[in-house]
Coordinates of C-alpha atoms and ligand atoms in Angstrom, one line a residue:
X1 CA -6.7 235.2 111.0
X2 CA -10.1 233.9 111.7
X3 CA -11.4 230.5 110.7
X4 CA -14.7 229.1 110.0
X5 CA -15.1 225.7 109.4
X6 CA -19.4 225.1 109.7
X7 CA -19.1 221.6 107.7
X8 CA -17.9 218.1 108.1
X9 CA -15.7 215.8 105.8
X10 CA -17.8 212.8 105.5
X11 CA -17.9 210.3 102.3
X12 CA -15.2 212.5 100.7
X13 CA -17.3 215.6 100.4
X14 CA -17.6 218.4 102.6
X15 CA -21.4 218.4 103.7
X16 CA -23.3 220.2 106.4
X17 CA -24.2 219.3 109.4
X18 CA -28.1 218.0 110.3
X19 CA -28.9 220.8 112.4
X20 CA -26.3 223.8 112.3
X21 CA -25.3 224.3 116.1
X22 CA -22.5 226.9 116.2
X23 CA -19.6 226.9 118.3
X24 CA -16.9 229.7 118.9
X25 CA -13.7 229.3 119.7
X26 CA -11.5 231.0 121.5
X27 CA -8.2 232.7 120.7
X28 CA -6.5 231.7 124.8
X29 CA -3.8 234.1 124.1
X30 CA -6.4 237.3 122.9
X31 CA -9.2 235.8 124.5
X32 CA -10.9 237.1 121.0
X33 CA -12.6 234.9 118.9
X34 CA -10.3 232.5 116.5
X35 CA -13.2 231.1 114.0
X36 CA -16.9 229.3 114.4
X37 CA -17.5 225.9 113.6
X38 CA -20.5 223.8 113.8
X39 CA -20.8 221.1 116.8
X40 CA -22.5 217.7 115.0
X41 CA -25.3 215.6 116.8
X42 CA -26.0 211.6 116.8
X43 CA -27.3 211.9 112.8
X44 CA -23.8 213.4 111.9
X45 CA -22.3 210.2 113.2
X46 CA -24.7 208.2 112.0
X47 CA -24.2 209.6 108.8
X48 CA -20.2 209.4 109.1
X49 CA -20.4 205.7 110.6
X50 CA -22.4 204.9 108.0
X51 CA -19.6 206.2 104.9
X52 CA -16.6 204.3 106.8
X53 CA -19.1 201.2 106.7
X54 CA -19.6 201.6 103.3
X55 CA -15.9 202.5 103.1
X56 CA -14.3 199.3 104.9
X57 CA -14.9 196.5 102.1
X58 CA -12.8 197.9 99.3
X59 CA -10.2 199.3 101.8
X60 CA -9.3 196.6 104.0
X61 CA -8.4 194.2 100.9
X62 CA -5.7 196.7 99.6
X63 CA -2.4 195.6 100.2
X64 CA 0.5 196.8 102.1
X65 CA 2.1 198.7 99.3
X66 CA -0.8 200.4 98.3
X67 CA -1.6 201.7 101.6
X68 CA 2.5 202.9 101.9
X69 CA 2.4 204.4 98.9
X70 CA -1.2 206.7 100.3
X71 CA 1.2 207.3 103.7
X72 CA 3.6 208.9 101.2
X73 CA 1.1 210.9 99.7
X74 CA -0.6 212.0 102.6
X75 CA 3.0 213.0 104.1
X76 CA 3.9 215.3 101.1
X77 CA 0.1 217.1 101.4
X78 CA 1.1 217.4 105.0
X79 CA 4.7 218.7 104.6
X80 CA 3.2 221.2 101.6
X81 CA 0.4 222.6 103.9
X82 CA 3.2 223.0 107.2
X83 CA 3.1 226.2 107.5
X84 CA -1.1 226.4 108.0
X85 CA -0.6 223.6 110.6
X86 CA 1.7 226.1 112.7
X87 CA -0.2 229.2 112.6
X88 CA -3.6 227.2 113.6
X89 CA -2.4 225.2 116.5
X90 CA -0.9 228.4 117.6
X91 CA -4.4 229.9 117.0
X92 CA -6.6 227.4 118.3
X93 CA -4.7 226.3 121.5
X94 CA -1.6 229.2 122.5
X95 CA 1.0 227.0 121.5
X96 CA 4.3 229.3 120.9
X97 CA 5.0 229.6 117.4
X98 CA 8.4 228.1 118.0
X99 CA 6.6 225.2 119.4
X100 CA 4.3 224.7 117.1
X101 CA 7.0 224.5 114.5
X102 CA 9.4 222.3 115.8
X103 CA 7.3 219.6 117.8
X104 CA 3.5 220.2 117.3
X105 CA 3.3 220.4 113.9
X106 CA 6.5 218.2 113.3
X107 CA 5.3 215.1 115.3
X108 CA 2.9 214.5 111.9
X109 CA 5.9 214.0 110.3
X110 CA 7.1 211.5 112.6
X111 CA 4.2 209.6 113.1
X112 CA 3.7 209.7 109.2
X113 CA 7.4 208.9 108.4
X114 CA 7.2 206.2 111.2
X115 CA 4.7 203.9 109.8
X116 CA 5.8 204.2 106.4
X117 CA 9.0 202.7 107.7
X118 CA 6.6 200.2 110.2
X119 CA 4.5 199.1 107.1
X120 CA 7.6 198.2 104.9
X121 CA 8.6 195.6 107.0
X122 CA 5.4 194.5 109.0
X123 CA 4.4 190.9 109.1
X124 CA 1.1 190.3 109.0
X125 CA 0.7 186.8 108.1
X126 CA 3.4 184.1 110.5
X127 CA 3.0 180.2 109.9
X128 CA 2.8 178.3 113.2
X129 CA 2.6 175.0 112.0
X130 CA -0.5 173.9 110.6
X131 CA -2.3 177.1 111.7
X132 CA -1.4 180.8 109.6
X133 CA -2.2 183.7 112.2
X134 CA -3.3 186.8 109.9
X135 CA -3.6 190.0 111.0
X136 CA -6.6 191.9 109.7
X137 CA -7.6 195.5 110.2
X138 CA -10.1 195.9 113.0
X139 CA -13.1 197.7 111.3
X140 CA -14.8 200.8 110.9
X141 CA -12.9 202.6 114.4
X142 CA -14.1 205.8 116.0
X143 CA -11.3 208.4 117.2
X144 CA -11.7 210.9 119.5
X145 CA -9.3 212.9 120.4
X146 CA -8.3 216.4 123.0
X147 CA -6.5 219.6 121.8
X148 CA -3.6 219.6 123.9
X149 CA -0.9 218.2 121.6
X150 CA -3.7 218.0 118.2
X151 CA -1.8 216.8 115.2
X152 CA -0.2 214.4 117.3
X153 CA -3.1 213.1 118.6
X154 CA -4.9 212.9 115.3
X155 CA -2.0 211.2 113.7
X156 CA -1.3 208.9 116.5
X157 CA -4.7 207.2 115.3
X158 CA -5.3 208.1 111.9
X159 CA -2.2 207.0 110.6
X160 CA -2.1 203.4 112.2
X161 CA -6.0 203.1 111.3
X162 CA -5.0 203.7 107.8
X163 CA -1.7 201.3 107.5
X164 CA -4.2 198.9 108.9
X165 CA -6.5 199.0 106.6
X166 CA -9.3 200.3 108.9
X167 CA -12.2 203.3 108.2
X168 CA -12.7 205.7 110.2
X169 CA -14.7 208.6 112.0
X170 CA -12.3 211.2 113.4
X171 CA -14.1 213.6 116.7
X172 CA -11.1 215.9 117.1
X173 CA -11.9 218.2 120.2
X174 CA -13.8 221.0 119.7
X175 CA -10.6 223.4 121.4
X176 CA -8.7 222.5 118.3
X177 CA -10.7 222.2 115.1
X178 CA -8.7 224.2 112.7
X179 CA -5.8 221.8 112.6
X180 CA -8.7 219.3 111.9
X181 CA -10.1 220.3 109.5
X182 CA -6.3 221.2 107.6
X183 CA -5.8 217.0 108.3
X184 CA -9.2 216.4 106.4
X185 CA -8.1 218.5 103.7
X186 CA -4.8 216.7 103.5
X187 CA -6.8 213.8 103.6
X188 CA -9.1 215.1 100.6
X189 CA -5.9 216.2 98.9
X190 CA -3.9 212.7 99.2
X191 CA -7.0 211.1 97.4
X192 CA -7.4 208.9 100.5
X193 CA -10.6 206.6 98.9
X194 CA -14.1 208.3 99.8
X195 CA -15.2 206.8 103.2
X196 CA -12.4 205.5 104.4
X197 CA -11.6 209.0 106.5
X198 CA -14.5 211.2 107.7
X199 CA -14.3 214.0 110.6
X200 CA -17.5 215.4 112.3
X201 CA -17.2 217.9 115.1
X202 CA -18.7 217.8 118.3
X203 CA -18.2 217.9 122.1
X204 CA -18.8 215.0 124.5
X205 CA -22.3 214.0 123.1
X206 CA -21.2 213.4 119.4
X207 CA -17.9 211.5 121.4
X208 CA -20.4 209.1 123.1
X209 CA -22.6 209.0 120.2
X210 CA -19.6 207.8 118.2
X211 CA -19.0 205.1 121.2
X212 CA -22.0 203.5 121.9
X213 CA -22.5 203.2 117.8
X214 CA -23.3 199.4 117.0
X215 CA -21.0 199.5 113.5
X216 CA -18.1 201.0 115.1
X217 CA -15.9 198.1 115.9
X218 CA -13.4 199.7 118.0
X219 CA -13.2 203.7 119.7
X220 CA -9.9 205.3 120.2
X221 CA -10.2 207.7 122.8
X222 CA -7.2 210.1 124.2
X223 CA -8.5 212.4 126.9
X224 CA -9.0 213.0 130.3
X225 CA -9.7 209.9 132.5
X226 CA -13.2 210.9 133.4
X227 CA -14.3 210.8 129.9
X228 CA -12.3 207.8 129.0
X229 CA -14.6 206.4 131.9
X230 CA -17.7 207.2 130.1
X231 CA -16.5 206.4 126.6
X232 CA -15.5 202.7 127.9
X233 CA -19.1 202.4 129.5
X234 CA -21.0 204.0 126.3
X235 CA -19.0 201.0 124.1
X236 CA -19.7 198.4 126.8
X237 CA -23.1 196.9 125.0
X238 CA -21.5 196.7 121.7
X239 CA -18.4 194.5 122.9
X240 CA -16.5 196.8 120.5
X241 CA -12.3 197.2 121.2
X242 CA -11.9 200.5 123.7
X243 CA -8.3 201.9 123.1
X244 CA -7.3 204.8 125.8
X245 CA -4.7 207.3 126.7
X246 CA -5.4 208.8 129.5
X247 CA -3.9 210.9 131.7
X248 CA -1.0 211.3 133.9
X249 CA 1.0 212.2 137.0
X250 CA 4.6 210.7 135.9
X251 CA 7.3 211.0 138.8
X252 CA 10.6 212.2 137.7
X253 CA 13.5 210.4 139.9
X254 CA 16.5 212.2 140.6
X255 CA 19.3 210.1 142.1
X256 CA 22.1 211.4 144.3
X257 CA 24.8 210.7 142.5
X258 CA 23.4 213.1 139.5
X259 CA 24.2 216.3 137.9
X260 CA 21.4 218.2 139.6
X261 CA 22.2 221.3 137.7
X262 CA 21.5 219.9 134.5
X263 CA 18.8 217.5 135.5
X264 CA 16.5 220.0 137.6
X265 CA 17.1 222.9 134.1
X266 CA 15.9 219.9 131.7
X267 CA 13.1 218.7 133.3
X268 CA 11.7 222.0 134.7
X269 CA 11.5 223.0 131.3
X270 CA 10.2 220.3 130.3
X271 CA 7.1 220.4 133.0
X272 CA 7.0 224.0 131.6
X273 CA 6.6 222.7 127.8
X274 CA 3.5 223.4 126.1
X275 CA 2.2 225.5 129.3
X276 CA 2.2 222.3 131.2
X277 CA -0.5 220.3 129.4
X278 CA 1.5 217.1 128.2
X279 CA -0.2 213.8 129.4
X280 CA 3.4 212.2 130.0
X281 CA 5.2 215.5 132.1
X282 CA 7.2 215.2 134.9
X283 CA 5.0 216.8 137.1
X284 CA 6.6 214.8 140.2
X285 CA 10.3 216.1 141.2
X286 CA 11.8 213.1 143.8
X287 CA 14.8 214.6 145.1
X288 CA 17.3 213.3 147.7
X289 CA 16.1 215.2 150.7
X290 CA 19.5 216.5 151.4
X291 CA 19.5 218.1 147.8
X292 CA 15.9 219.7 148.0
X293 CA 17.5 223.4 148.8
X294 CA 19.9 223.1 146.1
X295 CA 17.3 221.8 143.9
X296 CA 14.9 224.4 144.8
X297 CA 17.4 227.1 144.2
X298 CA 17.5 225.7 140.2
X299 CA 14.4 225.0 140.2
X300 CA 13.4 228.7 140.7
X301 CA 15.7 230.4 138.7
X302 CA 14.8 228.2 135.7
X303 CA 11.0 228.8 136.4
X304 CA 11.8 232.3 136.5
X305 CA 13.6 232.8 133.3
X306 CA 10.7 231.6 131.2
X307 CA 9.5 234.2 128.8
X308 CA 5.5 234.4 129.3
X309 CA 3.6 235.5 126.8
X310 CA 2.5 236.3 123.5
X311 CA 2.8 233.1 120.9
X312 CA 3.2 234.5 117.8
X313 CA 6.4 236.3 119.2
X314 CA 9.7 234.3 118.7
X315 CA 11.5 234.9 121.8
X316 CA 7.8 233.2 123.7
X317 CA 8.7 230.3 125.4
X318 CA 5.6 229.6 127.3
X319 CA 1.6 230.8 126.4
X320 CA -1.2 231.0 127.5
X321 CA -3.7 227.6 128.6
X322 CA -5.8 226.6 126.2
X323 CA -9.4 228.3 127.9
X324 CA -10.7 230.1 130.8
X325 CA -11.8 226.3 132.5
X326 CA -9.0 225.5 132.6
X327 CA -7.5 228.8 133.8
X328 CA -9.6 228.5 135.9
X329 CA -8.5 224.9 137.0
X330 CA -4.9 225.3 137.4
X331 CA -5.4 228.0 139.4
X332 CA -7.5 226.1 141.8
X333 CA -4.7 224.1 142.2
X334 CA -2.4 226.1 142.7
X335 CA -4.4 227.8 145.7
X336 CA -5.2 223.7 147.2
X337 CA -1.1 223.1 147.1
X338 CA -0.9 226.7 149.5
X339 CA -3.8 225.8 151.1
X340 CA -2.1 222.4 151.8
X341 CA 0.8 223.3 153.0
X342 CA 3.1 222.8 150.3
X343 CA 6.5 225.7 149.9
X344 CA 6.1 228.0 147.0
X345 CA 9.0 228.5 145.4
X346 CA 8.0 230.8 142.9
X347 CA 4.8 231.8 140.8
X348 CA 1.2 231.2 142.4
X349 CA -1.5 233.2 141.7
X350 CA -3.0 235.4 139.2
X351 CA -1.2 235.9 135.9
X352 CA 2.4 236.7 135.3
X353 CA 3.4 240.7 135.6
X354 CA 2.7 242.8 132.7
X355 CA -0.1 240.7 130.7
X356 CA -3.7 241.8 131.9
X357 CA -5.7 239.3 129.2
X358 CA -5.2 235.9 127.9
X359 CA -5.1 232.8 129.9
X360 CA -2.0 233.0 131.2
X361 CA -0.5 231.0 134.1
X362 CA 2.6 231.4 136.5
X363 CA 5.3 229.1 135.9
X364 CA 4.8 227.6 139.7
X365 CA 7.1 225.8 141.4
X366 CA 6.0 223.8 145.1
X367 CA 8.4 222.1 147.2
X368 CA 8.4 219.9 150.3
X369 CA 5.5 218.7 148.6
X370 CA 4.0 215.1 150.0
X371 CA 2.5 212.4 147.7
X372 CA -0.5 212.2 149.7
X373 CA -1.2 215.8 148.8
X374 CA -3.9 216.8 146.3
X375 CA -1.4 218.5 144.3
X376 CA 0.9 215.4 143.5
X377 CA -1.9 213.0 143.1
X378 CA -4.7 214.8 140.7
X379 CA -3.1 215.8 137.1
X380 CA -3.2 219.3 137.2
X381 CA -2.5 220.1 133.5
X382 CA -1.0 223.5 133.7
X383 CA 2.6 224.8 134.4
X384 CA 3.1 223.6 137.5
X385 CA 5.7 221.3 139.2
X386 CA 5.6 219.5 142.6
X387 CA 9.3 218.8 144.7
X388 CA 8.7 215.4 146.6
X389 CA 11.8 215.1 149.3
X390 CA 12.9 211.5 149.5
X391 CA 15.3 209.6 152.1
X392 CA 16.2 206.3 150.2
X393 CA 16.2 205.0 147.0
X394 CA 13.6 202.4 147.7
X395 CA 11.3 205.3 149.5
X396 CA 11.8 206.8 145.8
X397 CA 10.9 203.7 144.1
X398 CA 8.0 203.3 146.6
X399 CA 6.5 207.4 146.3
X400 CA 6.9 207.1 142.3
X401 CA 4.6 203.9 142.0
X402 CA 2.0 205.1 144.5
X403 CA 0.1 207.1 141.9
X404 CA -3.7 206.2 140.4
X405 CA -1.5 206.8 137.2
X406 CA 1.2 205.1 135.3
X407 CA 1.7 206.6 131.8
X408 CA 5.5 207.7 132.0
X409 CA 8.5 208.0 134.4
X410 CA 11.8 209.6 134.0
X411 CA 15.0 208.7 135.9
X412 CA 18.3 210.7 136.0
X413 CA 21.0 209.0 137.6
X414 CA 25.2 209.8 137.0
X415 CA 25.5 205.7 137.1
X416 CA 23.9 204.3 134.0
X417 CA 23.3 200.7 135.2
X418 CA 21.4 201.8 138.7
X419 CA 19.5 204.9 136.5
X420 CA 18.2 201.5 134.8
X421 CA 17.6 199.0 137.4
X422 CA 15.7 201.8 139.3
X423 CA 13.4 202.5 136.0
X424 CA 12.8 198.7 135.8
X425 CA 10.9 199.0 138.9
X426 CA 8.8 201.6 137.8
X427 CA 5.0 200.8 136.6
X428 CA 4.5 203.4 134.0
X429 CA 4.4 202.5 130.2
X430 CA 7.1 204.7 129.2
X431 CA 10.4 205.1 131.4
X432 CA 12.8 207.8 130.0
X433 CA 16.7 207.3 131.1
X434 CA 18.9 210.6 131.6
X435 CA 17.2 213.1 129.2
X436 CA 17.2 210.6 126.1
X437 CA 15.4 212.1 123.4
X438 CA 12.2 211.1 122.0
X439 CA 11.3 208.1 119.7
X440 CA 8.7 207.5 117.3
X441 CA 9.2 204.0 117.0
X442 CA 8.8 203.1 121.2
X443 CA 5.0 202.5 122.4
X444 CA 3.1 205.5 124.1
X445 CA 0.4 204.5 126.6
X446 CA -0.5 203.7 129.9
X447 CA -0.4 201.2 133.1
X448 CA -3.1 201.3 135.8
X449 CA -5.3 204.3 135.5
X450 CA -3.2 206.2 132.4
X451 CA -5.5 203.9 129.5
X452 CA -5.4 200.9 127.5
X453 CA -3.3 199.9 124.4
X454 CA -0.6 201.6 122.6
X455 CA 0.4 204.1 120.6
X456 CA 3.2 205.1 117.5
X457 CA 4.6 202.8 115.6
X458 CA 4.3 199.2 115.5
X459 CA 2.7 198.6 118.2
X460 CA 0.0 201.2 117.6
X461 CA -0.4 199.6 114.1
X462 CA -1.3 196.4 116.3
X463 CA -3.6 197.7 118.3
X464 CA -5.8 198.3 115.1
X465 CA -5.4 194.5 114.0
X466 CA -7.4 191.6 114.4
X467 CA -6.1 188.4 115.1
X468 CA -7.3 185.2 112.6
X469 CA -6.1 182.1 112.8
X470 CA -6.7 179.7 109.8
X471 CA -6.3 176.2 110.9
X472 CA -5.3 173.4 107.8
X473 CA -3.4 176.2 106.3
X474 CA -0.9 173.2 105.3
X475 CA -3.6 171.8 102.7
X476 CA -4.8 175.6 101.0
Ligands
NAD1 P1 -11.5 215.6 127.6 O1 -11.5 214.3 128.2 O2 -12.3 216.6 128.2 O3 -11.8 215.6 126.0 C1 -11.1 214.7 125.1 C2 -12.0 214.4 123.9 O4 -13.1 213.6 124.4 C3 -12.7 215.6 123.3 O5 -12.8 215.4 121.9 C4 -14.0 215.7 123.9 O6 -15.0 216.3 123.1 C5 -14.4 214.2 124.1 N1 -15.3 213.9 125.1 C6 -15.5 214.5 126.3 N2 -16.4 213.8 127.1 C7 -16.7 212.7 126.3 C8 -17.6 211.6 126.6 N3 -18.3 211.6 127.7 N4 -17.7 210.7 125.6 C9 -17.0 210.8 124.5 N5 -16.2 211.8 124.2 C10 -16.0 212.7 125.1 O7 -9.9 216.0 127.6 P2 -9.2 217.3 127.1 O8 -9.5 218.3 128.2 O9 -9.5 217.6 125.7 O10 -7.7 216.8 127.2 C11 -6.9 216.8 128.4 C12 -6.8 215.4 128.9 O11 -6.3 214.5 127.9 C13 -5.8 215.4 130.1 O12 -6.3 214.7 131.1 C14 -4.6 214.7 129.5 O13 -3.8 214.0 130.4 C15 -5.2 213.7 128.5 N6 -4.3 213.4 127.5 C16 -3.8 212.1 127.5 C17 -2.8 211.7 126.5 C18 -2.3 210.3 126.5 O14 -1.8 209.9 125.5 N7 -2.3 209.6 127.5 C19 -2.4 212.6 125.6 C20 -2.9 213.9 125.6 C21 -3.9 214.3 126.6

């Protein structure tokens, strides 16, 4: 299927942009073309700013219930257009279809499902004394967002923005539009009120545009670092709130006491996941030195059982990367970590036997890897995963904190109580204990360089509030 999406959502209607600028994008598993849309300019924004503006008066004195009961609505318009959402973040970014089903696409459920649960029981009025502290939504909030994991990057924003009674201007990356533009449709069909949602398209100028706007009272950026720089100093003159998730190089702990068999399967597959490009995976293996040949052995065979290949095909575990840059990008890195020394343990170079197009990467695999090494300290965002020998536990401790980054950890340990007193040492925002699943209630986010602020549920409804405090509140 091909897509074309040439206008923007803004005030409730679709409308075209100020001066059409097309934009192709790019099918990574075909390397054929998957639809055009138009790239918006600094009007566009001016024009969307100026509907959530218009928008935020009316909308941020509805209550609690009334905004639950649009959550509700907006989750059935979501659930009844499912099957769109899986076919076009297949489309726009290789995701497998499996994938796509059960955790792309299904992560807007959670996040929607989540804050309807958050917003039942929120408070956002306490009494301290003679002083009520009320929480009040933020403003009109700009949110721009990558193409890696879409929906849930569109719905870790919209969905707080809205429980909190904010407006908004959604920038959704321009790899992954047609997922977009099915949210603003969902949107449109959910009756959310004109202006309070609007969605332009552009690349990084329409982003900063959006930033540096004096009405927007607070930008919500997920991205790379390097942009997340620029959009912080674009906001800078406007003192508006700068919200970011960054990016990440989280170390993955094994202890010696643990089932290396299961661990090493888990979390290789999990580096694997989504053709490496999660924010928060394990990219960083620390392994008992005395294990690393045992772990190596696992490590390869589990790398090499990975079915490569086409998405839409149901036994595809892996696809492609989502363009030719950044083809082009992981495959730099894989030549630095040779270059540098680092053991190959299995994939490298060049795509995996038997597919000639598509942007397909080698599940890669280097061990003996040290954390001074390019490869262990700059997030590489493809399929690849980096061994780190270790001699103590306190070496461990000490190589998985010296990182620029800090948005997850993971620690596997056979002793629950040292597994956790070993994660309590780690500074990264999210610390995951032997494999436990996911949850859409704990914060995502970052320390150090991995971003600002937090993410899913309640405490990424808070990051949208305002603080007031009404002083005399005894006499009113
Ligand atoms: P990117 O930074 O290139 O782009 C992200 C978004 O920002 C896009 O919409 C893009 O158009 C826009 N943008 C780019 N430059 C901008 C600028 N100067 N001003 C304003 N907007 C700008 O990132 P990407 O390649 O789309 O995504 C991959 C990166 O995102 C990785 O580094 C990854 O770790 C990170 N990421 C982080 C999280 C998290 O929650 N911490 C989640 C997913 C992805």
């Amino acid at each position: 299927m091909t897509y074309a999406c040439r206008q923007f959502y803004i005030d409730g209607q679709w409308v075209n942009p100020s001066a059409p600028r097309e934009f192709k994008v790019i099918n990574p598993a075909t390397e054929e073309v998957a639809g055009v849309i138009c790239l918006g300019n600094g009007e566009d924004i001016d024009r969307a700013v100026a509907a959530a503006k218009g928008a935020f008066p009316a909308y941020s004195q509805t209550t609690r219930d009334e905004r639950r009961e649009l959550l509700e609505h907006i989750l059935a318009a979501y659930k009844a257009r499912y099957p769109e959402f899986v076919a076009a973040i297949s489309d726009e970014m290789g995701a497998p279809i499996n994938l796509s089903r059960d955790a792309q696409a299904e992560i807007g459920v959670g996040h929607l499902a989540a804050m309807i649960d958050v917003l039942g029981r929120f408070q956002f009025e306490e009494r301290k004394g003679n002083t009520s502290l009320i929480l009040e939504p933020v403003g009109v909030c700009g949110l721009i967002t990558p193409w890696n994991w879409p929906i849930n990057q569109v719905a870790a924003k919209v969905v707080p923005a809205l429980a909190a009674g904010c407006t908004m201007v959604l920038k959704p990356s321009e790899f992954s539009p047609f997922s977009a533009m099915l949210w603003a449709q969902v949107m449109d069909e959910a009756h959310v009120p004109h202006g309070v949602f609007n969605m332009v398209y552009g690349d990084a100028a329409a982003g900063a545009a959006l930033s540096a706007h004096p009405d927007v009272d607070m930008v919500s950026f997920t991205g790379s670092t390097r942009a997340g720089v620029e959009v912080a100093r674009s906001a800078a003159p406007t003192i508006k709130r700068v919200h970011q998730e960054l990016g990440g190089k989280s170390p993955n702990v094994l202890l010696d006491d643990v089932d290396f068999e299961h661990a090493v399967r888990v979390s290789v597959l999990h580096v694997m996941q989504n053709t490496g490009q999660s924010c928060n995976a394990p990219t960083r293996m620390l392994v008992p030195a005395d294990k690393l040949g045992v772990v190596e052995a696992i490590a390869k065979r589990i790398a090499d059982g990975i079915v490569v290949g086409d998405p839409k095909s149901k036994s595809t575990e892996m696809g492609p990367v989502v363009s030719k840059i950044q083809f082009d990008r992981v495959e730099s890195y894989i030549e630095k970590g040779i270059e540098e020394g680092a053991k190959l343990v299995t994939g490298g170079l060049g795509r995996p036997e038997g597919l000639s197009k598509g942007y397909f990467v080698r599940p890669t695999v280097f061990s003996n890897v040290r954390n001074d090494m390019i490869i262990a300290r700059e997030e590489i965002f493809g399929p690849v995963l980096c061994i780190l020998p270790y001699d103590t536990e306190e070496q461990a401790i000490d190589i998985a904190n010296d990182s620029p980054y800090g948005l997850a950890a993971y620690i596997w340990g056979a002793d629950a109580a040292r597994a956790r007193r070993v994660g309590n040492r780690i500074r990264a925002g999210r610390v995951i204990l032997n494999g436990a699943r996911g949850d859409m209630h704990a914060p995502f986010g970052g320390f150090k360089r991995s971003g600002n602020g937090r993410e899913w549920g309640e405490h990424g409804l808070r990051d949208f509030l305002e603080i007031k405090a009404l002083i005399g509140a005894d006499a009113a």
